Short mmCIF file of C-alpha atoms in Angstrom, two decimals:
data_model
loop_
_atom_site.label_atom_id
_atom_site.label_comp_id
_atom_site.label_asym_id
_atom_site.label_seq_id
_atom_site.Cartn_x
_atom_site.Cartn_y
_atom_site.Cartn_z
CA UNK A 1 -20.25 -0.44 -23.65
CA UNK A 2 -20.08 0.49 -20.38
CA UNK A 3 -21.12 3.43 -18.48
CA UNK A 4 -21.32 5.84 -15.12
CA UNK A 5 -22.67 4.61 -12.09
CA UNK A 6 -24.41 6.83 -9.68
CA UNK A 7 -25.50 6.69 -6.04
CA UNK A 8 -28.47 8.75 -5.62
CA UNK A 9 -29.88 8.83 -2.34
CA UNK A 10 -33.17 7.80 -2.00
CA UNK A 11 -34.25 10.42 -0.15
CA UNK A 12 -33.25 13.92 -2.18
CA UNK A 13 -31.71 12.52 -5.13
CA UNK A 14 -28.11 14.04 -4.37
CA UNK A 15 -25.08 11.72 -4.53
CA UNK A 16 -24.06 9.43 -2.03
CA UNK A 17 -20.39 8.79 -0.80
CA UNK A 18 -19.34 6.08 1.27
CA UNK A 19 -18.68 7.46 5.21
CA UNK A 20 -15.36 6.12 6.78
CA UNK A 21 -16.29 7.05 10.14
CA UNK A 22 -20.38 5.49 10.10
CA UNK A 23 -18.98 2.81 7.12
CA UNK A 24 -23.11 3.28 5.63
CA UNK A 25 -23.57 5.67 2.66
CA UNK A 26 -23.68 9.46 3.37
CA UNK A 27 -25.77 11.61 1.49
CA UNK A 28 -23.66 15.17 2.36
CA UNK A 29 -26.97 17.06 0.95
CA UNK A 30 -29.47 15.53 3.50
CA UNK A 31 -26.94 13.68 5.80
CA UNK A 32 -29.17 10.24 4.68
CA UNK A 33 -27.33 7.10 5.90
CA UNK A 34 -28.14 3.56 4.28
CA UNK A 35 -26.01 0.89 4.93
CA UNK A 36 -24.41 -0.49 1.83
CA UNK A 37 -26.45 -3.91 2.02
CA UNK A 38 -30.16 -1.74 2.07
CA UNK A 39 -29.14 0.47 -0.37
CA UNK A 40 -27.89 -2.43 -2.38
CA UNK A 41 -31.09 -3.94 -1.65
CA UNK A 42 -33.03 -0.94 -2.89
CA UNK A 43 -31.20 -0.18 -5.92
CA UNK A 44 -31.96 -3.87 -6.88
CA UNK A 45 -35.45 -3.31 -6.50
CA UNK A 46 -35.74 -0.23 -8.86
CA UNK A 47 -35.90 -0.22 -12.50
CA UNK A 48 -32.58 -1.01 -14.35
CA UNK A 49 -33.99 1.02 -17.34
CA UNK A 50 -32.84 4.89 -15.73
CA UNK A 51 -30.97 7.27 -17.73
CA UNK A 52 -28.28 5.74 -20.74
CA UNK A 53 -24.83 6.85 -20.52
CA UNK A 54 -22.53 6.86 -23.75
CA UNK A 55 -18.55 6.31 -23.56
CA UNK A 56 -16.63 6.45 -26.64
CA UNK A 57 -13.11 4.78 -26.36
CA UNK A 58 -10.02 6.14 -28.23
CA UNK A 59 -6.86 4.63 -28.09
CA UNK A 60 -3.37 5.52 -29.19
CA UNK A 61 0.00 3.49 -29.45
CA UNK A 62 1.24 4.84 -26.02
CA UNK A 63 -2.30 5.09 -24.30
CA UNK A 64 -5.86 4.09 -24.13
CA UNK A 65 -8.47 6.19 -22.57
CA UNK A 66 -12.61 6.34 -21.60
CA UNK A 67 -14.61 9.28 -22.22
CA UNK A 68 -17.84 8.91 -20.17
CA UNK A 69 -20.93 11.25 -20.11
CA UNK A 70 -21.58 12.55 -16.36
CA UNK A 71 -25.40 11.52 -16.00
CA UNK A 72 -25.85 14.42 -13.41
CA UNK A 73 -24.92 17.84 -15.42
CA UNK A 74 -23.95 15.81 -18.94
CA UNK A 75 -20.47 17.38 -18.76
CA UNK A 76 -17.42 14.82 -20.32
CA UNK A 77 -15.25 12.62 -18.46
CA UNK A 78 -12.25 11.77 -19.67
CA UNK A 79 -10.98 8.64 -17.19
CA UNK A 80 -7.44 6.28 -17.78
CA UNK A 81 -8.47 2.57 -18.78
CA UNK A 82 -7.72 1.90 -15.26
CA UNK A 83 -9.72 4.11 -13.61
CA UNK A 84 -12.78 2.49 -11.65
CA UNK A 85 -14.08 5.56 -10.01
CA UNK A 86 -13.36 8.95 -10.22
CA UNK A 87 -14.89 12.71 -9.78
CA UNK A 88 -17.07 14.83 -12.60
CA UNK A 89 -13.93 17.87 -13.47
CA UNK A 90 -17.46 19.83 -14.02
CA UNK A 91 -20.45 19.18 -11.57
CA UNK A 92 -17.84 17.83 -8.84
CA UNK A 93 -20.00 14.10 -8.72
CA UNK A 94 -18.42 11.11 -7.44
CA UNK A 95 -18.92 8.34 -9.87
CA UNK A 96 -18.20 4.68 -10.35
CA UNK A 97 -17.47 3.28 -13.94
CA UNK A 98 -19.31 0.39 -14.76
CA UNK A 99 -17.32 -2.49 -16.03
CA UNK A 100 -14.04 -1.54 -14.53
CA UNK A 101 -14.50 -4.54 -11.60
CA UNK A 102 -17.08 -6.58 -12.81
CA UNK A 103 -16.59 -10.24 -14.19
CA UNK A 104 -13.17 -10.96 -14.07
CA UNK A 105 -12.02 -7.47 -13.18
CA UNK A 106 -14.34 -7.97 -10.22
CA UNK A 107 -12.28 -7.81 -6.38
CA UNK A 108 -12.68 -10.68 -4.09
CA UNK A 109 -12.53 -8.48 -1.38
CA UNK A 110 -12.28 -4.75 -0.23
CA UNK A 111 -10.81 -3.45 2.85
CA UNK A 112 -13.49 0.02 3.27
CA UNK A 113 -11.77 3.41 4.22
CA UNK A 114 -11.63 3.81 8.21
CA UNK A 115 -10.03 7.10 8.20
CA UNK A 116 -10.84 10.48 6.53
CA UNK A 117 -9.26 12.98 4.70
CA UNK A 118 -8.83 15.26 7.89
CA UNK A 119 -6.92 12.53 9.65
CA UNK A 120 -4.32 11.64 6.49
CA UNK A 121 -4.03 15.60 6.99
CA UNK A 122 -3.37 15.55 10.41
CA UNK A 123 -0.88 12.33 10.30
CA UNK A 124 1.14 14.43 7.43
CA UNK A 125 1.48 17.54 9.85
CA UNK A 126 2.41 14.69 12.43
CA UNK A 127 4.86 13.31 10.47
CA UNK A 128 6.67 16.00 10.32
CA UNK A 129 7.11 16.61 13.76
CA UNK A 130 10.52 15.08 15.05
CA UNK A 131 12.33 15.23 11.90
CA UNK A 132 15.86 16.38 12.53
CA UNK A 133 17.61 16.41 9.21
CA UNK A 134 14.22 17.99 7.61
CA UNK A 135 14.61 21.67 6.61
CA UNK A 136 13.35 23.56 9.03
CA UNK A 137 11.61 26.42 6.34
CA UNK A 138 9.88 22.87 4.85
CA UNK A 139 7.21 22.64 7.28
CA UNK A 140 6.24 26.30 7.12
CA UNK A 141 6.56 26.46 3.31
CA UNK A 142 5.82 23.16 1.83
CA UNK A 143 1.90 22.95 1.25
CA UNK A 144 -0.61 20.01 0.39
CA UNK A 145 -1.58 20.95 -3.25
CA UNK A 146 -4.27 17.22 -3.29
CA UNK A 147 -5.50 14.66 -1.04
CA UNK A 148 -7.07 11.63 -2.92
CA UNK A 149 -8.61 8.95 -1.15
CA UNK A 150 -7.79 5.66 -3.68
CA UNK A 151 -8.47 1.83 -3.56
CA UNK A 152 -5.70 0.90 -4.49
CA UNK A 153 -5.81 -2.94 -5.77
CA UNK A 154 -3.55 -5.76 -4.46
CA UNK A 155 -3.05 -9.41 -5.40
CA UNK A 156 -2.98 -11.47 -1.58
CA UNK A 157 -1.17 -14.45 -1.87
CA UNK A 158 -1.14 -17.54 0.49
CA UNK A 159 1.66 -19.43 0.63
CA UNK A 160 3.75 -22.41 2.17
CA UNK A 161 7.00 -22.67 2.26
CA UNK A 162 9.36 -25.38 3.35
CA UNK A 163 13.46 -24.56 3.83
CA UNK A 164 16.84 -26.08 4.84
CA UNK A 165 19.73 -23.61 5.30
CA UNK A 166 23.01 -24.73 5.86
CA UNK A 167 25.59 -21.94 8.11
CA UNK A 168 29.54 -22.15 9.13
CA UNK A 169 29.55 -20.82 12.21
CA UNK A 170 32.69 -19.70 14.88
CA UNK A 171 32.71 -19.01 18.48
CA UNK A 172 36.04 -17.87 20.05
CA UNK A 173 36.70 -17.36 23.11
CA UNK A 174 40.00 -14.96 24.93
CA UNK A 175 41.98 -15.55 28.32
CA UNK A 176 44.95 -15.06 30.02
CA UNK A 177 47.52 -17.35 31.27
CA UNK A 178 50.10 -15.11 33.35
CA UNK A 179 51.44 -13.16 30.29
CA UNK A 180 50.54 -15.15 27.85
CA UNK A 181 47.34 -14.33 26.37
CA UNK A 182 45.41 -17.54 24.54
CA UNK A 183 42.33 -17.23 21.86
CA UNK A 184 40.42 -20.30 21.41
CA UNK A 185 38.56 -20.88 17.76
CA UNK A 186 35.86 -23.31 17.71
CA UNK A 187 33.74 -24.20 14.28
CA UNK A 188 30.75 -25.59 13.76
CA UNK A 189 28.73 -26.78 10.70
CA UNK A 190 24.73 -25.85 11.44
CA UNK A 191 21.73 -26.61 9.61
CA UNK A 192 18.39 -25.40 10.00
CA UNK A 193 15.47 -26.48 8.19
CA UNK A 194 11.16 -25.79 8.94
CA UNK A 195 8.40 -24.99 6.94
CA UNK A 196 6.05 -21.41 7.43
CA UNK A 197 2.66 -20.63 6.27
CA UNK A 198 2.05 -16.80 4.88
CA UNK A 199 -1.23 -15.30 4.86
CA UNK A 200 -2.42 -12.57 2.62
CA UNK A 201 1.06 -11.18 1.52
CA UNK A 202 -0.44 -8.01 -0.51
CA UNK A 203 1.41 -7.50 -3.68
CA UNK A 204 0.78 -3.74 -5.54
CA UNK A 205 -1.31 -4.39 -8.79
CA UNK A 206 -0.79 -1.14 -10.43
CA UNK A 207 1.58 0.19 -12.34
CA UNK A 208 0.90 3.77 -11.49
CA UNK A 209 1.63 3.01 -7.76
CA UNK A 210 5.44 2.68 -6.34
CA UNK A 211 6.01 -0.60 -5.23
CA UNK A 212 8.21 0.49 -2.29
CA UNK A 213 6.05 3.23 -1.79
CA UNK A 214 2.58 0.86 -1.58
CA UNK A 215 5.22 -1.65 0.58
CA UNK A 216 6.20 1.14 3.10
CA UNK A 217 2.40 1.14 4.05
CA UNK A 218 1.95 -2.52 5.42
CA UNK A 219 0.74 -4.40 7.57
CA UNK A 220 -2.72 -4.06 6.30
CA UNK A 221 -5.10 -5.99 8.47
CA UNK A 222 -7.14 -8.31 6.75
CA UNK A 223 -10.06 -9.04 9.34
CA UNK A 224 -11.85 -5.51 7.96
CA UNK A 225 -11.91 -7.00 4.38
CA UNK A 226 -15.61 -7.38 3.21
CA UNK A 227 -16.80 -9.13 0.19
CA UNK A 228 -16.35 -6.56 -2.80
CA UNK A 229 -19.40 -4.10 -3.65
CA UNK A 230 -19.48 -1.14 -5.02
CA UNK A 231 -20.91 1.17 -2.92
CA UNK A 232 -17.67 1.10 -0.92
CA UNK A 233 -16.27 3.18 -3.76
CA UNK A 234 -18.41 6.35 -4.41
CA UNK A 235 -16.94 9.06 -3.25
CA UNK A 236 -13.16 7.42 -3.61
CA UNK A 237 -11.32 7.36 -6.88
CA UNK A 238 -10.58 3.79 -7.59
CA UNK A 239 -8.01 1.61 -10.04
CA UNK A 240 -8.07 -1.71 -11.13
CA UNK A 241 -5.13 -4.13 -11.81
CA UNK A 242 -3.06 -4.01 -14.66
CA UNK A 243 0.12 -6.22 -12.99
CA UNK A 244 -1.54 -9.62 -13.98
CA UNK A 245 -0.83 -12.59 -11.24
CA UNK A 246 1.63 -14.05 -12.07
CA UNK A 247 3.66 -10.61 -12.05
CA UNK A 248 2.78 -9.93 -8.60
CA UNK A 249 3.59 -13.57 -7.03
CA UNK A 250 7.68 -13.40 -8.28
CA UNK A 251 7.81 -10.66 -5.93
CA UNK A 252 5.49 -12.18 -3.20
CA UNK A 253 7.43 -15.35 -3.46
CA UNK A 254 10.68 -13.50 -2.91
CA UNK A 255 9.29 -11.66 0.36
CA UNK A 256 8.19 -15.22 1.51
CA UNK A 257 11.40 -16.68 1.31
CA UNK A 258 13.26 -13.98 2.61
CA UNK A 259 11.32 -14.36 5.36
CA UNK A 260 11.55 -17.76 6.09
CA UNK A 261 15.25 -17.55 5.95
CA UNK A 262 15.46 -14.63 8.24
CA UNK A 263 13.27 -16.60 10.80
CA UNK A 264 15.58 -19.87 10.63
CA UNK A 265 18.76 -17.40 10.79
CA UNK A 266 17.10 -15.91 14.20
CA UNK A 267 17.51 -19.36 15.81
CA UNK A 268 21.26 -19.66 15.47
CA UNK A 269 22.70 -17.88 18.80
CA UNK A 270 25.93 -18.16 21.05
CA UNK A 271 28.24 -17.72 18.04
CA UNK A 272 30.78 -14.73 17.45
CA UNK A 273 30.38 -15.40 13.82
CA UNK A 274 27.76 -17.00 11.38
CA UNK A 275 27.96 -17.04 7.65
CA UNK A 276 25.03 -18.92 5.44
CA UNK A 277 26.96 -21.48 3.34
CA UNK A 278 23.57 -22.42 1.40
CA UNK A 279 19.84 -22.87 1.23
CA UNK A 280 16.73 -24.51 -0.60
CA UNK A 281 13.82 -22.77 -0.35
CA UNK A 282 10.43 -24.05 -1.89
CA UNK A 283 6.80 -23.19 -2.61
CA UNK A 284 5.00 -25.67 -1.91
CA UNK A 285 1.48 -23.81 -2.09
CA UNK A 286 0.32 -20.63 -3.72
CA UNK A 287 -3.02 -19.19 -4.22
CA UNK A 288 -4.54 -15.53 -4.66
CA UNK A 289 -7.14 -13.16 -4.28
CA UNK A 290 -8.23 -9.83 -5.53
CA UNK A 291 -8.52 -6.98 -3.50
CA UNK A 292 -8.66 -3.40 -2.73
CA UNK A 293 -7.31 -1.45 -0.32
CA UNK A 294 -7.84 1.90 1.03
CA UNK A 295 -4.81 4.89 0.56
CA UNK A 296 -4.46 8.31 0.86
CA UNK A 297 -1.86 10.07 -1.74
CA UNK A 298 -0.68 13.76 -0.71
CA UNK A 299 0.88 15.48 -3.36
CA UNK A 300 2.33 18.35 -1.74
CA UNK A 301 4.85 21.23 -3.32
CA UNK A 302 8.24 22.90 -1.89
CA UNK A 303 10.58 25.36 -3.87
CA UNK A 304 8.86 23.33 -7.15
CA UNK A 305 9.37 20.30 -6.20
CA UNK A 306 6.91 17.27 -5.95
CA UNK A 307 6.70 15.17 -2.77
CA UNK A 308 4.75 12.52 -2.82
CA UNK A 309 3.41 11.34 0.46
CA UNK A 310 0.93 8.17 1.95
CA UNK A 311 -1.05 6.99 4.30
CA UNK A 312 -3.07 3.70 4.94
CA UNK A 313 -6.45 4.47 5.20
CA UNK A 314 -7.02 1.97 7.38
CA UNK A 315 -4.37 2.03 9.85
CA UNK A 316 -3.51 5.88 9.65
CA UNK A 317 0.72 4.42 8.90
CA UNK A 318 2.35 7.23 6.75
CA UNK A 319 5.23 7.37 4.83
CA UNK A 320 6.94 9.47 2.17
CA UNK A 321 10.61 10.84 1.06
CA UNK A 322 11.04 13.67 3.28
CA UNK A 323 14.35 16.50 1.73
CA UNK A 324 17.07 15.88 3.92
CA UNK A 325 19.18 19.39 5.26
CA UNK A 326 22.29 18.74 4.28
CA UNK A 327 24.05 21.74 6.32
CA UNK A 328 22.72 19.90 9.41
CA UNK A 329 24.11 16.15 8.69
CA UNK A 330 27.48 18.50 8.23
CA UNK A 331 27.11 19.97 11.58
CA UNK A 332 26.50 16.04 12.80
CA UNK A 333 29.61 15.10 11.48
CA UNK A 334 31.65 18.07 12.70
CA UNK A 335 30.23 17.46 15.85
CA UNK A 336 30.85 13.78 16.46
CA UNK A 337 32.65 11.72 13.78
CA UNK A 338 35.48 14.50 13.95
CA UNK A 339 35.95 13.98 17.87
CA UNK A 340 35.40 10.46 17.76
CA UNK A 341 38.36 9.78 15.04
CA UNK A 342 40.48 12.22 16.96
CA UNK A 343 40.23 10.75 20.03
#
């Protein structure tokens, strides 16, 4: 069975978080900072035999779930078979559950929080800024009811691809002869054909995250990942996969060759018209990783409605479905479209 995993600083016993902004361990009690290799370091050189944690499991034909026993106040929590970290509902303690990434469930790679809770605030309120068709009473009344800083985990694929794509193509061109105006039609039959390497295409692993949504937040940048540990996690609520693999690389393969075909169809110019007739576009390579990466989720509240909004927490990029005024894409039209198709 497994059980709760605490950080306790080794200097006043509180609980440790992980610090975006130093990237060591924070005690918020003492301000101690360890970086996570010493305090992994120390923690190895203490005695595995501390205090026992219970977890009962209970399962259901629509759900499984974890009960865990906080080791800090001995309060209950009650965690999704997902869940890798999460908070105490009673004593407020960050904890990591043990055996949610270890063996196989265990990340290649991590990419730590860079950016805190009061920046994903701060982009939201920037985000907001600019918006035309946005209700103007939405930014005074809409509030943030939770910010939740979650490792969110990703299959990275790397991939080669190799493609030929065949186009009809037309280029006309118009003059005049006296009166007599002349257009001159010209077709061609083009073929393009290359091969493109992709690196770390990140495909969402969890079915409680929207694909688009998770998608909207790219380009993650891979040179911050770290090997995986789990210090990175306390004080973040964290979820491991339940998309297996082979799940997540349909979609990654369908991202690589739409992008490969995009690329070839950039390098047909000087034509008035160009229609793809057909392609072949093949894998030749595929291989994956495990990983998680950081995101903010702000569930926020207007006139009892949910909006769901998030940001990378490593780049600060936000996104989110914003409500749309409809009174003022009315005005728009009135304003344009009507003169326009007068005219």
């Amino acid at each position: 069975m497994s059980a709760i995993k605490e950080y306790k600083c080794p200097a006043c016993g509180g609980t440790m978080e992980f610090d975006s902004t130093s990237q060591k361990m924070k005690c918020p009690y003492c301000d101690t900072e360890i970086s996570v290799e010493e305090y992994e370091a120390l923690n190895e050189s203490q005695t595995s035999e501390d205090k026992k944690s219970g977890q009962t499991e209970k399962s259901t034909k629509e759900s499984t779930f974890v009960t865990y026993i906080c080791e800090s106040c001995g309060g209950e929590i009650t965690a999704d078979k997902t869940t890798g970290a999460t908070t105490c509902p009673f004593c407020g303690n960050r904890v990591v559950l043990k055996g949610q990434f270890e063996g196989g469930l265990k990340p290649d790679y991590v990419i730590p929080f860079k950016l805190d809770k009061k920046a994903a605030k701060a982009a939201y309120q920037k985000h907001l800024e600019g918006k035309a068709f946005v209700p103007s009473v939405f930014k005074e009344e809409n509030h943030i009811d939770e910010i939740v800083g979650i490792y969110v985990p990703f299959w990275l694929f790397d991939m080669e691809t190799n493609a030929l794509v065949t186009y009809d193509a037309e280029r006309s061109r118009v003059w005049m002869s006296g009166d007599v105006e002349y257009t001159e039609h010209e077709f061609f039959k083009i073929e393009r054909g290359g091969t493109m390497a992709f690196e770390h295409i990140p495909e969402d692993g969890s079915r409680k995250m929207e694909d688009d949504l998770m998608e909207s937040l790219e380009p993650y940048d891979f040179k911050d990942a770290v090997p995986f540990k789990d210090p990175y996690l306390a004080g973040y609520v964290a979820e491991r996969y339940d998309v297996e693999a082979d799940e997540c690389k349909k979609r990654a393969k369908k991202r690589a060759k739409a992008s490969i075909k995009r690329e070839l169809r950039d390098t047909v110019k000087g034509y008035s018209i160009v229609k793809p007739v057909s392609d072949n576009v093949k894998i030749q390579k595929a291989s994956q990783k495990y990983a998680l990466y950081p995101v903010w989720i702000l569930n926020t509240t207007w006139r009892d409605q949910k909006y769901v909004f998030a940001m990378n927490g490593q780049t600060g990029k936000i996104c989110g479905k914003l409500p749309v005024a409809k009174g003022k894409l009315v005005k728009l039209f009135l304003e344009i479209f009507v003169p326009v198709a007068a005219i």
